[in-house]
Protein backbone atom coordinates (compact mmCIF):
# COMPACT_ATOMS: atom_id res chain seq x y z
CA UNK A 1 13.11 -1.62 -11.94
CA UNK A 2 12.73 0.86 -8.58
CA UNK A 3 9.96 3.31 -8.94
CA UNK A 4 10.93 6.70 -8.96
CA UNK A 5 10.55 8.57 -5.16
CA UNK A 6 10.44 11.97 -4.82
CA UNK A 7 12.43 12.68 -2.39
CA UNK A 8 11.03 16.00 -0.98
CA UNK A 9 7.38 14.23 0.32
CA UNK A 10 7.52 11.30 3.05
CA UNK A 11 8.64 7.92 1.13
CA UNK A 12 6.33 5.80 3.27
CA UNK A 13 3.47 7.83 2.28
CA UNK A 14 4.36 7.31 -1.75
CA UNK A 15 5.12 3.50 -0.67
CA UNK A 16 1.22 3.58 0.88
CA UNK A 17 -0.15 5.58 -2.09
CA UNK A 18 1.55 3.03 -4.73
CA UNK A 19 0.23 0.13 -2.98
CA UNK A 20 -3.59 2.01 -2.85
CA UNK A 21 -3.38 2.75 -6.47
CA UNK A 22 -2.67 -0.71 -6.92
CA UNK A 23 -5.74 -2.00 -5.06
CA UNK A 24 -7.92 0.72 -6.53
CA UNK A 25 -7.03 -0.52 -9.87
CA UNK A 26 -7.48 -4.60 -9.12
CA UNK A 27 -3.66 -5.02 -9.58
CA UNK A 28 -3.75 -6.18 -6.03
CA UNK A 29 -8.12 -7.58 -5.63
CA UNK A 30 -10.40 -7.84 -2.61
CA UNK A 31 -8.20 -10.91 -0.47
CA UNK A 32 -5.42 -10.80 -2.25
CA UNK A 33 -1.47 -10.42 -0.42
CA UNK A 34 0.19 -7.49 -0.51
CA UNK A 35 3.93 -7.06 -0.56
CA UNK A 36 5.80 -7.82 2.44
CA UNK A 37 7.88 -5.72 4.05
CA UNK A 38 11.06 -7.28 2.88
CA UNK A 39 9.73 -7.36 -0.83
CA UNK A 40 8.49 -3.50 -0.60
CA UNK A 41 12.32 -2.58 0.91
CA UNK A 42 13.57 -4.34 -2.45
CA UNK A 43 11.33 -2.97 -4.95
CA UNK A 44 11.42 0.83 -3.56
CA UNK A 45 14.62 0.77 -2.66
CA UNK A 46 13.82 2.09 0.68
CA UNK A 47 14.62 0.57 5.03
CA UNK A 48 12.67 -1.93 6.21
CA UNK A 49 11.08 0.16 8.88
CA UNK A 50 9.82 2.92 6.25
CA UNK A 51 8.14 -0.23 4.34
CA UNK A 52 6.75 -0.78 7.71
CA UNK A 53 5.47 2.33 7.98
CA UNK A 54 3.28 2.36 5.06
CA UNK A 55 1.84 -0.96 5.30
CA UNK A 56 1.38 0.33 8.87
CA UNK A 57 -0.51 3.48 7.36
CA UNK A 58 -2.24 0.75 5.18
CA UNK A 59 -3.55 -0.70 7.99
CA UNK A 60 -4.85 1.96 9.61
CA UNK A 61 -6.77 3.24 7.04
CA UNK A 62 -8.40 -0.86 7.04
CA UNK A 63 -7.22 -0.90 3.12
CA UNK A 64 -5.00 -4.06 4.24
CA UNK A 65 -5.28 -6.76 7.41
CA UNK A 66 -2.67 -8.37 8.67
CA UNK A 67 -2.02 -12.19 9.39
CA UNK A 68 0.23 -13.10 11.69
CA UNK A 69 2.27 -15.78 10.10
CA UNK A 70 1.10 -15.51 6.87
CA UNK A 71 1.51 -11.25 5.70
CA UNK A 72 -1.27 -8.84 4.74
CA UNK A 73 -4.17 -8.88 2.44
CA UNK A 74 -5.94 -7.15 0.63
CA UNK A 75 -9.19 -5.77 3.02
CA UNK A 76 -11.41 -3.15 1.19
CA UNK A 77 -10.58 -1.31 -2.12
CA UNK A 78 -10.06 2.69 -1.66
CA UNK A 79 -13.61 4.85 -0.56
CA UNK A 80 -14.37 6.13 -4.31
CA UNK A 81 -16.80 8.73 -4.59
CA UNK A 82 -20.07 7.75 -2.97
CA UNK A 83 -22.80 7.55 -5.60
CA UNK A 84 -25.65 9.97 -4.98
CA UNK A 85 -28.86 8.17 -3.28
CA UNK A 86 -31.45 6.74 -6.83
């Protein structure tokens, strides 16, 4: 089943924001591989380089860390609201 897109926002940023709601909620934990680029083209639906993109994004942000050889993983889970100081 492809995930619905809506078309009128950037798909790579809805690709990126899928895959961060699925770290935030475990789906993908702390070390764990994320799609690949091939795998996130065939699920979404979407090119190759707009998969790219958002793991790309991903990246960026330090939510995932590349291998070379091996994919990405799983870095940090999303900043959640910082608790206030005890």
């Amino acid at each position: 089943m492809t995930p619905e897109l809506d078309r009128t926002r950037p798909v790579w940023r809805q690709v990126a924001e899928a895959i961060t709601v699925r770290i935030a909620s475990g789906e993908y934990p702390l070390g764990a591989r994320v799609p690949s680029v091939v795998e996130l083209s065939t699920e979404f639906g979407i090119a190759a380089s707009t998969a790219q993109k958002a793991l790309a994004h991903l990246k960026s942000e330090g939510l995932v860390r590349a291998e070379v050889g091996l994919g990405s993983f799983v870095a940090k889970r999303p900043a959640e609201e910082p608790e206030p100081p005890a």
